[in-house]
Amino acid sequence: MSDLSAEEIRIVEFGEEDAEELSELFRAVWLLATDYPEAWRKKRMYTRDQVVSDMRNGYHYFGSRLQGKIVGVYKAKITEKGLIGEQQTVAPVCRGTGMASAMYIQFIEYGRKHGCQRVYCNILAGQDAGERLMQKFQFRPWGEPYEQHPGMLVQLYERPLE
């Protein structure tokens, strides 16, 4: 898998029919995300109904499949500030393949296509992988780090779009 490039990974939009499989991926990956407080991880293990509710409330779920199975996802919503990306999740089998980069490329392009002034997201403060992605895609800190959940410091990043 690690010989793929971000440009070769196909990012698609998921629909309500994918909600159960998205829920399964969230449960599997967030269970292992020990950089985050346990209570936060549990909140991110969305049920099928939570995914469907998000979709019906303006969130778009994007990601990729490997051999027919969803292995990467993030959700995005257009707000008054731009396009926010949240909850990027990559199956352990696909780490190091360029999957996260492919999703950021698509995220930026989606924002441009929809006339957003910027794309933005929160990154766990001190998380090397997330901070490397911010640097790679020319995101910059937006404001000061803040506690998004008790004991969990995050930095908001933005990337203005031309």
Short mmCIF file of C-alpha atoms in Angstrom, two decimals:
data_model
loop_
_atom_site.label_atom_id
_atom_site.label_comp_id
_atom_site.label_asym_id
_atom_site.label_seq_id
_atom_site.Cartn_x
_atom_site.Cartn_y
_atom_site.Cartn_z
CA MET A 1 0.00 0.00 0.00
CA SER A 2 2.73 2.53 0.81
CA ASP A 3 3.74 2.84 -2.86
CA LEU A 4 0.58 4.83 -3.69
CA SER A 5 0.74 8.59 -4.09
CA ALA A 6 -1.90 11.06 -2.93
CA GLU A 7 -2.71 11.81 -6.58
CA GLU A 8 -3.49 8.11 -7.24
CA ILE A 9 -5.96 7.74 -4.38
CA ARG A 10 -9.51 8.49 -5.49
CA ILE A 11 -11.56 10.59 -3.05
CA VAL A 12 -15.34 10.30 -3.42
CA GLU A 13 -18.37 11.66 -1.60
CA PHE A 14 -20.25 9.16 0.51
CA GLY A 15 -24.02 9.04 0.93
CA GLU A 16 -26.48 7.89 3.56
CA GLU A 17 -26.20 4.33 2.21
CA ASP A 18 -22.57 4.37 3.50
CA ALA A 19 -23.45 5.53 7.02
CA GLU A 20 -23.17 2.13 8.72
CA GLU A 21 -19.76 1.45 7.18
CA LEU A 22 -18.55 4.96 8.11
CA SER A 23 -19.71 4.33 11.66
CA GLU A 24 -17.73 1.07 11.76
CA LEU A 25 -14.58 2.85 10.56
CA PHE A 26 -14.98 5.59 13.18
CA ARG A 27 -15.40 3.02 15.95
CA ALA A 28 -12.38 0.99 14.84
CA VAL A 29 -10.00 3.93 14.39
CA TRP A 30 -11.03 6.15 17.31
CA LEU A 31 -10.69 3.19 19.68
CA LEU A 32 -6.96 3.25 18.84
CA ALA A 33 -6.46 7.05 18.85
CA THR A 34 -4.90 7.19 22.32
CA ASP A 35 -3.41 10.69 21.75
CA TYR A 36 -6.93 11.94 22.49
CA PRO A 37 -8.83 11.80 25.80
CA GLU A 38 -11.07 8.73 26.07
CA ALA A 39 -14.27 10.78 26.43
CA TRP A 40 -13.44 12.66 23.20
CA ARG A 41 -12.72 9.43 21.34
CA LYS A 42 -16.07 8.00 22.42
CA LYS A 43 -17.83 11.14 21.10
CA ARG A 44 -16.14 10.58 17.73
CA MET A 45 -17.35 6.99 17.40
CA TYR A 46 -20.44 8.11 15.51
CA THR A 47 -23.40 5.83 15.11
CA ARG A 48 -25.06 5.32 11.75
CA ASP A 49 -27.82 7.70 12.82
CA GLN A 50 -25.32 10.42 13.78
CA VAL A 51 -23.68 10.17 10.34
CA VAL A 52 -27.06 10.39 8.59
CA SER A 53 -28.08 13.35 10.78
CA ASP A 54 -24.83 15.13 9.88
CA MET A 55 -25.44 14.53 6.18
CA ARG A 56 -28.96 15.92 6.46
CA ASN A 57 -27.60 18.97 8.27
CA GLY A 58 -25.13 20.10 5.62
CA TYR A 59 -22.06 17.95 6.27
CA HIS A 60 -20.47 16.17 3.34
CA TYR A 61 -18.50 12.99 3.98
CA PHE A 62 -15.56 12.33 1.66
CA GLY A 63 -13.03 9.55 1.57
CA SER A 64 -11.71 6.52 -0.20
CA ARG A 65 -12.27 2.82 -0.60
CA LEU A 66 -9.77 -0.01 -0.89
CA GLN A 67 -11.08 -3.21 -2.44
CA GLY A 68 -14.62 -1.90 -1.95
CA LYS A 69 -14.20 -1.12 1.76
CA ILE A 70 -14.14 2.45 3.17
CA VAL A 71 -10.64 3.05 4.56
CA GLY A 72 -10.51 6.84 4.87
CA VAL A 73 -13.00 9.60 5.60
CA TYR A 74 -13.38 13.19 6.69
CA LYS A 75 -16.40 15.43 6.93
CA ALA A 76 -16.73 19.02 5.72
CA LYS A 77 -19.27 21.80 5.89
CA ILE A 78 -19.43 25.24 4.31
CA THR A 79 -19.76 27.90 7.02
CA GLU A 80 -19.67 31.70 7.04
CA LYS A 81 -15.90 31.42 7.68
CA GLY A 82 -15.19 29.02 4.81
CA LEU A 83 -15.04 25.23 4.52
CA ILE A 84 -14.36 23.40 7.77
CA GLY A 85 -12.90 19.92 7.69
CA GLU A 86 -13.33 17.63 10.66
CA GLN A 87 -12.71 14.15 11.92
CA GLN A 88 -10.21 12.86 9.38
CA THR A 89 -10.00 9.11 9.92
CA VAL A 90 -7.67 6.67 8.14
CA ALA A 91 -7.76 2.91 8.67
CA PRO A 92 -4.48 1.62 10.17
CA VAL A 93 -3.84 -0.51 7.06
CA CYS A 94 -3.70 2.70 4.97
CA ARG A 95 -1.45 4.84 7.17
CA GLY A 96 1.59 6.11 5.32
CA THR A 97 -0.02 5.66 1.89
CA GLY A 98 -0.81 9.30 1.15
CA MET A 99 -4.49 8.85 2.04
CA ALA A 100 -4.54 11.86 4.41
CA SER A 101 -2.74 14.00 1.81
CA ALA A 102 -5.20 12.93 -0.89
CA MET A 103 -8.06 14.03 1.36
CA TYR A 104 -6.40 17.42 1.99
CA ILE A 105 -5.89 17.94 -1.76
CA GLN A 106 -9.58 17.20 -2.37
CA PHE A 107 -10.62 19.36 0.64
CA ILE A 108 -8.78 22.39 -0.75
CA GLU A 109 -10.18 21.85 -4.25
CA TYR A 110 -13.72 21.41 -2.91
CA GLY A 111 -13.40 24.71 -1.04
CA ARG A 112 -12.17 26.49 -4.19
CA LYS A 113 -14.91 24.95 -6.33
CA HIS A 114 -17.55 26.21 -3.90
CA GLY A 115 -16.18 29.76 -3.66
CA CYS A 116 -14.94 29.53 -0.07
CA GLN A 117 -12.46 32.17 1.14
CA ARG A 118 -10.57 29.59 3.18
CA VAL A 119 -10.46 26.01 4.36
CA TYR A 120 -9.84 25.36 8.03
CA CYS A 121 -9.54 22.61 10.62
CA ASN A 122 -8.39 21.84 14.15
CA ILE A 123 -5.25 19.83 14.79
CA LEU A 124 -4.32 18.29 18.13
CA ALA A 125 -1.54 20.49 19.54
CA GLY A 126 1.80 18.71 19.36
CA GLN A 127 0.58 15.92 17.06
CA ASP A 128 3.45 15.55 14.60
CA ALA A 129 1.49 13.94 11.76
CA GLY A 130 -1.21 16.62 11.79
CA GLU A 131 1.27 19.47 12.07
CA ARG A 132 3.32 18.06 9.16
CA LEU A 133 0.18 17.99 7.00
CA MET A 134 -0.57 21.61 7.92
CA GLN A 135 2.92 22.63 6.85
CA LYS A 136 2.82 20.51 3.66
CA PHE A 137 -0.42 22.14 2.49
CA GLN A 138 0.48 25.71 3.58
CA PHE A 139 -2.03 25.98 6.41
CA ARG A 140 -1.18 28.53 9.09
CA PRO A 141 -2.25 28.83 12.72
CA TRP A 142 -5.44 30.83 13.11
CA GLY A 143 -5.66 32.27 16.59
CA GLU A 144 -4.21 30.74 19.72
CA PRO A 145 -4.41 27.08 20.78
CA TYR A 146 -7.49 26.33 22.85
CA GLU A 147 -9.00 23.54 24.90
CA GLN A 148 -11.59 21.90 22.61
CA HIS A 149 -12.34 19.28 25.27
CA PRO A 150 -11.15 19.17 28.89
CA GLY A 151 -7.45 18.28 28.79
CA MET A 152 -7.25 18.45 24.97
CA LEU A 153 -5.44 21.41 23.43
CA VAL A 154 -5.98 22.03 19.70
CA GLN A 155 -4.76 24.60 17.22
CA LEU A 156 -7.11 25.97 14.57
CA TYR A 157 -5.40 26.20 11.17
CA GLU A 158 -6.53 27.97 8.02
CA ARG A 159 -5.49 28.03 4.41
CA PRO A 160 -6.73 31.04 2.47
CA LEU A 161 -7.89 30.15 -1.04
CA GLU A 162 -7.02 32.27 -4.04
#
